[in-house]
Amino acid sequence: MPGVPAAPDMSTQPRPVYVIGAGPGGLAVAAALRARGVRAVVVEKSDSVGASWRRHYDRLHLHTTRRLSALPGLAMPRRFGRWVARENVVQYLEKYAEFHELELVTGIEVTRIEPATGSPDGPTGPDTADTTDTEGAEGRPDAPDDAHTPGWTLHATGGRVMAARAVVIATGFNHTPFIPDWPGRDAYPGPVVHAAGYRNPAPYAGQDVLVVGVGNTGAEIAVDLADGGAARVRLAVRTAPHILRRSTAGWPAQRTGILVRRLPVRLVDRLGAIVGRISVPDLSAYGLPRPTTGLYSRVKQGAVPVQDVGLIDAIRAGRVEPVAAVESFDGAEVVLADGSRISPDAVIAATGYRRALEGLVGDLGVLDDRGRPRVHGPHTPPGAPGLYFTGFTNPISGMFRELALDAEKIAKAIARSLRD
């Protein structure tokens, strides 16, 4: 990594920093720590890195440019093109772990984290798991140089108990699929599938499909279905989204997001409204009015703009039909918020995810009332020193870019804390 000396031998650090999650955020932090001579062990519950990217729908591409999406220490290959495809992201993450020689343990799920108790050497006695060197928790007393760090105890599947100097949670923004408990849903005869289970339009050829949710995922799946042979595609909208061109005259929307993210919210709202009126046609006649709330105000509430990858043209051509939000199901019918009823053959719910951190750290007072970490990046929660979070925000400047920046900051903070 530029400006960072080669990592020394870390075999003398028996109590590592544990990074939970082998997605881009976790791998980036582990690489940044290794570059600073801090031993990091990445623990992943699936059997490979980038598990969530392997499950995404086939059509998916990064909405951020290749050059602004690389993680610390390894550029994305030019052959991936400007907008990197899902399968290329997976290849990159595999290469990233190999290139940085990351210490990776797969097939193990960390289920609970708690402050280390007793001696600074971590848990001992009959309840301590019989972990091996490859799991990064040898069960030996910690080296004297980190004895002043209280650390954390991790409980994992198989009865494992692991002692950590610090913990970085990188389990992902899109962790657990969420489908609203719509009244009557269980009696609906057709499939109701979360977007996490959607791969491509082939199973829906010739069908009438309702996509619920007009975030980036719902918008892109609706276009994919329309392009892939679905007989009819409707898109249920509760709140009209802000739609941005992914690139205008070669200038990516991501760069604008980077430039404005530290400006006052009201100013960005006004600028966003002007840009929207100039670059995006009014779709009100097609059932999708312009949003009434400011673009950046919505971002601060957790809703990023929709990057146009064909939705505007599909709506104007009648291939995707915006409809009102779903209220309930009544047999084979879906009841919409405006009182109308439709009878789709299948429903795809692009209705978001939950962070699902409650079981892991819910009793530590580090989550807000929506289950999100109260702090992220290089900051640790009050009363929980040595506990870090990355990847739990949805920035307009690009998720991969912010993960890369956070990784460097977190690694710097951990390395400094271990020296103090």
XYZ file of C-alpha atoms in Angstrom, residues 119-282:
164
model
C -7.420 -11.546 32.733
C -6.291 -9.652 29.663
C -5.242 -12.963 28.195
C -8.830 -13.693 27.210
C -11.017 -16.687 28.027
C -9.455 -19.816 29.469
C -10.632 -23.001 31.036
C -12.898 -25.853 29.875
C -15.343 -23.596 28.006
C -12.652 -22.265 25.692
C -12.956 -23.740 22.210
C -10.271 -26.011 20.812
C -9.353 -23.633 18.009
C -6.499 -24.171 15.599
C -3.849 -21.867 14.196
C -5.705 -21.605 10.897
C -8.681 -20.196 12.736
C -6.565 -17.453 14.243
C -7.357 -18.283 17.873
C -4.708 -20.499 19.371
C -5.892 -20.446 22.955
C -2.404 -19.397 24.106
C -1.725 -16.478 26.461
C -1.428 -13.191 24.618
C 1.924 -11.655 23.944
C 3.053 -9.203 26.607
C 2.968 -6.264 24.198
C -0.825 -6.285 23.997
C -1.638 -7.313 27.556
C -2.940 -3.808 28.295
C -5.683 -4.192 25.651
C -8.839 -5.706 27.245
C -10.166 -6.967 23.937
C -13.240 -8.971 23.004
C -14.524 -12.515 23.148
C -16.215 -13.934 20.063
C -18.600 -16.866 20.209
C -18.997 -18.791 16.966
C -20.560 -21.900 15.525
C -19.123 -25.215 16.614
C -18.660 -23.972 20.162
C -15.671 -21.851 19.222
C -14.586 -19.064 21.547
C -12.023 -16.656 20.139
C -10.076 -13.868 21.822
C -9.618 -10.656 19.848
C -7.575 -7.526 20.367
C -10.225 -5.612 18.417
C -13.223 -6.480 16.235
C -14.368 -5.000 12.948
C -17.926 -5.886 11.942
C -18.360 -5.867 8.164
C -21.368 -8.115 7.677
C -22.903 -5.783 5.122
C -25.635 -3.250 4.498
C -27.740 -5.842 2.656
C -27.619 -8.698 5.125
C -31.071 -10.184 5.768
C -33.840 -9.858 3.145
C -36.986 -8.155 4.393
C -40.502 -8.663 3.010
C -43.357 -6.708 4.634
C -46.009 -8.777 6.350
C -48.757 -7.723 3.957
C -52.213 -8.886 5.042
C -53.340 -11.899 3.017
C -49.898 -12.604 1.597
C -49.848 -16.207 2.721
C -53.018 -16.977 0.750
C -51.683 -15.566 -2.511
C -51.348 -18.496 -4.948
C -48.379 -17.177 -6.900
C -44.760 -16.850 -5.813
C -43.690 -13.893 -3.664
C -39.918 -13.729 -3.988
C -37.541 -11.264 -2.403
C -35.201 -9.559 -4.844
C -32.348 -11.443 -3.163
C -33.721 -14.597 -4.779
C -34.000 -13.111 -8.278
C -31.318 -14.078 -10.779
C -32.612 -13.407 -14.299
C -35.908 -13.029 -16.197
C -35.990 -16.532 -17.693
C -38.444 -18.021 -15.126
C -40.842 -15.110 -15.744
C -41.037 -15.240 -19.541
C -44.615 -14.602 -20.680
C -45.801 -13.762 -17.153
C -47.434 -10.722 -15.574
C -44.983 -9.643 -12.856
C -45.309 -7.047 -10.116
C -42.051 -5.618 -8.748
C -42.525 -3.913 -5.385
C -40.091 -1.143 -4.505
C -38.442 1.475 -6.684
C -34.932 1.619 -5.311
C -32.015 0.765 -7.556
C -32.648 -2.964 -7.225
C -36.367 -2.810 -7.995
C -35.860 -0.441 -10.900
C -33.186 -2.603 -12.488
C -35.087 -5.854 -12.001
C -38.178 -4.293 -13.596
C -36.123 -3.307 -16.658
C -34.488 -6.732 -16.742
C -37.897 -8.419 -16.761
C -39.192 -6.131 -19.512
C -36.094 -6.793 -21.611
C -36.173 -10.513 -20.875
C -39.625 -11.491 -22.107
C -42.091 -10.893 -19.274
C -45.544 -10.237 -20.745
C -46.251 -7.328 -18.406
C -44.173 -5.584 -15.752
C -45.601 -3.272 -13.124
C -43.563 -1.397 -10.556
C -45.221 -0.574 -7.219
C -44.118 2.830 -5.908
C -44.801 4.181 -2.429
C -42.587 7.274 -2.586
C -41.505 8.782 -5.900
C -37.719 8.391 -6.194
C -35.086 10.785 -7.392
C -33.745 9.447 -10.678
C -30.290 10.359 -11.923
C -28.523 9.612 -15.151
C -25.627 7.311 -14.324
C -23.433 9.439 -16.557
C -23.995 12.714 -18.406
C -21.609 13.693 -21.209
C -19.062 11.305 -19.730
C -19.345 12.759 -16.216
C -20.478 10.048 -13.763
C -23.115 10.899 -11.171
C -20.769 9.418 -8.563
C -18.307 12.286 -9.001
C -21.088 14.766 -8.359
C -21.987 12.814 -5.245
C -18.403 13.091 -4.041
C -18.299 16.842 -4.668
C -21.561 17.715 -2.907
C -21.632 15.345 0.048
C -20.152 17.908 2.456
C -22.285 20.804 1.267
C -25.369 21.965 3.206
C -28.361 19.681 2.703
C -30.666 22.459 1.511
C -28.171 23.646 -1.073
C -27.738 20.146 -2.499
C -31.510 19.708 -2.525
C -31.870 22.847 -4.643
C -29.068 21.828 -6.983
C -30.521 18.335 -7.297
C -33.922 19.715 -8.242
C -32.387 21.830 -11.002
C -30.330 18.954 -12.401
C -33.337 16.642 -12.210
C -35.557 18.957 -14.216
C -32.874 19.387 -16.875
C -31.680 15.796 -17.262
C -34.708 13.632 -16.381
C -38.040 13.936 -18.204
C -41.240 14.386 -16.249
